[in-house]
GROMACS .gro file of C-alpha atoms in nm:
model
  202
    1MET     CA    1   7.787  15.455  -0.119
    2ARG     CA    2   8.119  15.282  -0.149
    3MET     CA    3   8.147  15.284   0.227
    4ASN     CA    4   7.802  15.132   0.259
    5LYS     CA    5   7.886  14.854   0.016
    6LYS     CA    6   8.215  14.790   0.191
    7ARG     CA    7   8.041  14.790   0.528
    8LYS     CA    8   7.778  14.549   0.399
    9LYS     CA    9   8.049  14.313   0.278
   10ILE     CA   10   8.220  14.330   0.615
   11VAL     CA   11   7.892  14.266   0.795
   12ILE     CA   12   7.810  13.970   0.566
   13ALA     CA   13   8.160  13.826   0.606
   14PHE     CA   14   8.143  13.868   0.982
   15SER     CA   15   7.802  13.706   0.992
   16LEU     CA   16   7.925  13.408   0.788
   17VAL     CA   17   8.226  13.363   1.014
   18THR     CA   18   8.002  13.387   1.320
   19LEU     CA   19   7.765  13.126   1.178
   20LEU     CA   20   8.054  12.893   1.097
   21VAL     CA   21   8.193  12.927   1.450
   22ILE     CA   22   7.853  12.868   1.611
   23GLY     CA   23   7.790  12.568   1.381
   24SER     CA   24   8.128  12.416   1.466
   25LEU     CA   25   8.066  12.463   1.838
   26SER     CA   26   7.722  12.303   1.807
   27VAL     CA   27   7.864  11.999   1.627
   28TYR     CA   28   8.142  11.965   1.887
   29VAL     CA   29   7.904  11.994   2.182
   30PHE     CA   30   7.657  11.746   2.026
   31THR     CA   31   7.936  11.496   1.954
   32ARG     CA   32   8.071  11.521   2.308
   33LYS     CA   33   7.722  11.471   2.447
   34LYS     CA   34   7.670  11.155   2.241
   35GLU     CA   35   8.002  11.014   2.361
   36THR     CA   36   7.916  11.073   2.725
   37GLU     CA   37   7.580  10.902   2.674
   38LYS     CA   38   7.744  10.571   2.568
   39PRO     CA   39   7.674  10.293   2.824
   40VAL     CA   40   7.962  10.208   3.053
   41ILE     CA   41   8.051   9.834   3.071
   42GLN     CA   42   8.118   9.708   3.422
   43PRO     CA   43   8.312   9.380   3.394
   44SER     CA   44   8.284   9.287   3.759
   45SER     CA   45   7.906   9.306   3.785
   46GLU     CA   46   7.854   9.148   3.442
   47THR     CA   47   8.091   8.860   3.531
   48GLU     CA   48   7.897   8.804   3.851
   49LYS     CA   49   7.573   8.793   3.654
   50VAL     CA   50   7.718   8.539   3.406
   51SER     CA   51   7.860   8.329   3.690
   52SER     CA   52   7.530   8.336   3.877
   53SER     CA   53   7.347   8.246   3.557
   54SER     CA   54   7.582   7.949   3.492
   55THR     CA   55   7.541   7.822   3.849
   56ALA     CA   56   7.164   7.851   3.824
   57SER     CA   57   7.171   7.662   3.492
   58SER     CA   58   7.379   7.381   3.647
   59VAL     CA   59   7.143   7.350   3.943
   60GLU     CA   60   6.844   7.353   3.710
   61ALA     CA   61   7.002   7.086   3.485
   62SER     CA   62   7.074   6.872   3.792
   63SER     CA   63   6.717   6.907   3.916
   64GLU     CA   64   6.590   6.796   3.576
   65LEU     CA   65   6.774   6.462   3.598
   66SER     CA   66   6.554   6.158   3.639
   67GLU     CA   67   6.581   5.941   3.949
   68ASP     CA   68   6.758   5.675   3.741
   69ASP     CA   69   7.011   5.927   3.612
   70LYS     CA   70   7.081   6.054   3.962
   71ASN     CA   71   7.139   5.701   4.091
   72HIS     CA   72   7.362   5.618   3.797
   73ARG     CA   73   7.569   5.931   3.852
   74LYS     CA   74   7.601   5.842   4.221
   75VAL     CA   75   7.729   5.489   4.159
   76LEU     CA   76   7.958   5.604   3.880
   77ASN     CA   77   8.123   5.857   4.112
   78SER     CA   78   8.178   5.582   4.371
   79LEU     CA   79   8.417   5.394   4.139
   80GLU     CA   80   8.794   5.427   4.159
   81LYS     CA   81   8.840   5.516   3.791
   82PRO     CA   82   8.503   5.620   3.645
   83ASN     CA   83   8.671   5.783   3.346
   84GLU     CA   84   8.858   5.471   3.236
   85PRO     CA   85   8.629   5.206   3.083
   86ALA     CA   86   8.762   4.851   3.065
   87ASP     CA   87   8.800   4.671   2.732
   88GLU     CA   88   8.482   4.554   2.564
   89ASN     CA   89   8.576   4.186   2.597
   90ILE     CA   90   8.607   4.231   2.976
   91ARG     CA   91   8.275   4.413   2.987
   92SER     CA   92   8.117   4.121   2.800
   93GLU     CA   93   8.263   3.877   3.055
   94VAL     CA   94   8.107   4.073   3.339
   95ALA     CA   95   7.770   4.078   3.159
   96GLU     CA   96   7.786   3.699   3.109
   97ALA     CA   97   7.875   3.649   3.476
   98MET     CA   98   7.576   3.862   3.583
   99GLU     CA   99   7.347   3.655   3.362
  100ALA     CA  100   7.486   3.335   3.517
  101ALA     CA  101   7.421   3.477   3.866
  102GLN     CA  102   7.067   3.573   3.764
  103LYS     CA  103   7.003   3.223   3.627
  104TYR     CA  104   7.120   3.073   3.956
  105VAL     CA  105   6.888   3.282   4.178
  106ASN     CA  106   6.593   3.223   3.943
  107GLU     CA  107   6.639   2.849   3.981
  108ASN     CA  108   6.652   2.861   4.361
  109LYS     CA  109   6.326   2.929   4.544
  110ASP     CA  110   6.463   2.908   4.899
  111ILE     CA  111   6.660   3.215   5.007
  112ASN     CA  112   6.816   3.022   5.294
  113LYS     CA  113   6.981   2.774   5.059
  114LEU     CA  114   7.162   3.029   4.848
  115LYS     CA  115   7.536   2.989   4.826
  116GLY     CA  116   7.785   3.150   4.595
  117ASP     CA  117   8.017   2.911   4.411
  118TYR     CA  118   8.243   2.896   4.110
  119ASP     CA  119   7.968   2.800   3.866
  120ASN     CA  120   7.716   3.069   3.958
  121ARG     CA  121   7.999   3.330   3.959
  122LEU     CA  122   7.911   3.447   4.312
  123LEU     CA  123   8.197   3.274   4.494
  124MET     CA  124   8.341   3.609   4.612
  125THR     CA  125   8.007   3.763   4.711
  126ASP     CA  126   7.899   3.768   5.076
  127GLY     CA  127   7.587   3.569   5.170
  128PRO     CA  128   7.369   3.873   5.259
  129MET     CA  129   7.447   4.034   4.924
  130VAL     CA  130   7.359   3.714   4.738
  131GLN     CA  131   7.025   3.719   4.922
  132THR     CA  132   6.968   4.085   4.830
  133PHE     CA  133   7.032   4.001   4.465
  134TRP     CA  134   6.790   3.709   4.494
  135ILE     CA  135   6.520   3.936   4.639
  136ALA     CA  136   6.565   4.190   4.361
  137ILE     CA  137   6.533   3.920   4.095
  138THR     CA  138   6.270   3.680   4.232
  139VAL     CA  139   6.057   3.900   4.458
  140ASN     CA  140   6.081   4.244   4.303
  141LYS     CA  141   6.093   4.105   3.948
  142TYR     CA  142   6.403   4.289   3.835
  143SER     CA  143   6.613   4.151   3.554
  144VAL     CA  144   6.971   4.206   3.443
  145GLU     CA  145   7.022   4.424   3.137
  146PRO     CA  146   7.336   4.267   2.977
  147THR     CA  147   7.380   4.548   2.724
  148GLN     CA  148   7.382   4.807   3.002
  149VAL     CA  149   7.652   4.648   3.213
  150GLU     CA  150   7.945   4.889   3.248
  151ALA     CA  151   8.301   4.791   3.344
  152TYR     CA  152   8.580   5.022   3.452
  153LYS     CA  153   8.944   4.982   3.540
  154SER     CA  154   9.044   4.982   3.907
  155LYS     CA  155   9.363   5.035   4.105
  156ASN     CA  156   9.426   4.659   4.086
  157GLY     CA  157   9.531   4.513   3.753
  158ASP     CA  158   9.338   4.188   3.801
  159VAL     CA  159   9.012   4.355   3.899
  160VAL     CA  160   8.757   4.569   3.718
  161GLN     CA  161   8.471   4.750   3.883
  162PHE     CA  162   8.126   4.725   3.731
  163ILE     CA  163   7.779   4.872   3.733
  164CYS     CA  164   7.490   4.645   3.639
  165LYS     CA  165   7.153   4.799   3.561
  166LEU     CA  166   6.845   4.596   3.655
  167LYS     CA  167   6.503   4.688   3.522
  168ALA     CA  168   6.147   4.603   3.624
  169ASP     CA  169   5.813   4.709   3.476
  170GLY     CA  170   5.672   5.018   3.643
  171LYS     CA  171   5.971   5.070   3.872
  172ASN     CA  172   6.285   5.281   3.878
  173SER     CA  173   6.598   5.097   3.773
  174CYS     CA  174   6.822   4.935   4.031
  175TYR     CA  175   7.203   4.944   4.004
  176PHE     CA  176   7.423   4.669   4.149
  177VAL     CA  177   7.786   4.768   4.191
  178GLY     CA  178   8.083   4.543   4.250
  179ASN     CA  179   8.420   4.400   4.153
  180TYR     CA  180   8.502   4.137   3.897
  181ASN     CA  181   8.822   3.931   3.915
  182ILE     CA  182   8.934   3.881   3.556
  183TYR     CA  183   9.143   3.573   3.642
  184ALA     CA  184   8.903   3.393   3.876
  185LYS     CA  185   8.604   3.504   3.660
  186GLN     CA  186   8.407   3.577   3.974
  187LEU     CA  187   8.172   3.857   4.081
  188GLN     CA  188   8.185   4.036   4.413
  189LEU     CA  189   7.855   4.220   4.451
  190VAL     CA  190   7.920   4.506   4.694
  191SER     CA  191   7.614   4.733   4.701
  192TYR     CA  192   7.297   4.835   4.521
  193HIS     CA  193   7.137   5.172   4.463
  194GLY     CA  194   6.794   5.293   4.359
  195GLY     CA  195   6.491   5.095   4.260
  196GLU     CA  196   6.248   4.917   4.488
  197VAL     CA  197   6.430   4.627   4.645
  198GLY     CA  198   6.288   4.460   4.955
  199ALA     CA  199   6.078   4.176   5.089
  200SER     CA  200   5.903   4.061   5.404
  201PHE     CA  201   5.897   3.703   5.517
  202GLY     CA  202   5.631   3.571   5.755
   0.00000   0.00000   0.00000
């Protein structure tokens, strides 16, 4: 009987140890399995995805720009120092000069008699460009927006470069770009971008 009891105790103890070992092995195997199932991060492919996404976003943002915004960006990038605005008092001078030029072309009905001079602030502007400005104002009904004249520093200390926005009902804006001599107080209209500028003479 004693042997049976002793044997039973040994069997029970052995069974408990066996269960503990099996349980420990199960936990270990399960834990290892969970660790191997964790997703692996691949920096190179993820970086490419982010880069591609950023590029796509930039292209999409660019495509969402209005025609006016695209033209403005184009003329701004054509300046020598687009990140260096001139002083506000200089900007105001340019705006006043553009208004004086507009007043001059509005008062002259004959395109062939246009001539830049000191008073109309177009002394430094070539004849064909004065005529283009006249067409934009008198024929295409654009008008200068004084508050939206922008002036920027240039490589020459006595000159600022400017962008003048002209608006007309039902049309895209037109941008005239040029130089302004701060000592002579004269405009040099150089080019225009955007809008609907043109005329036919019969």
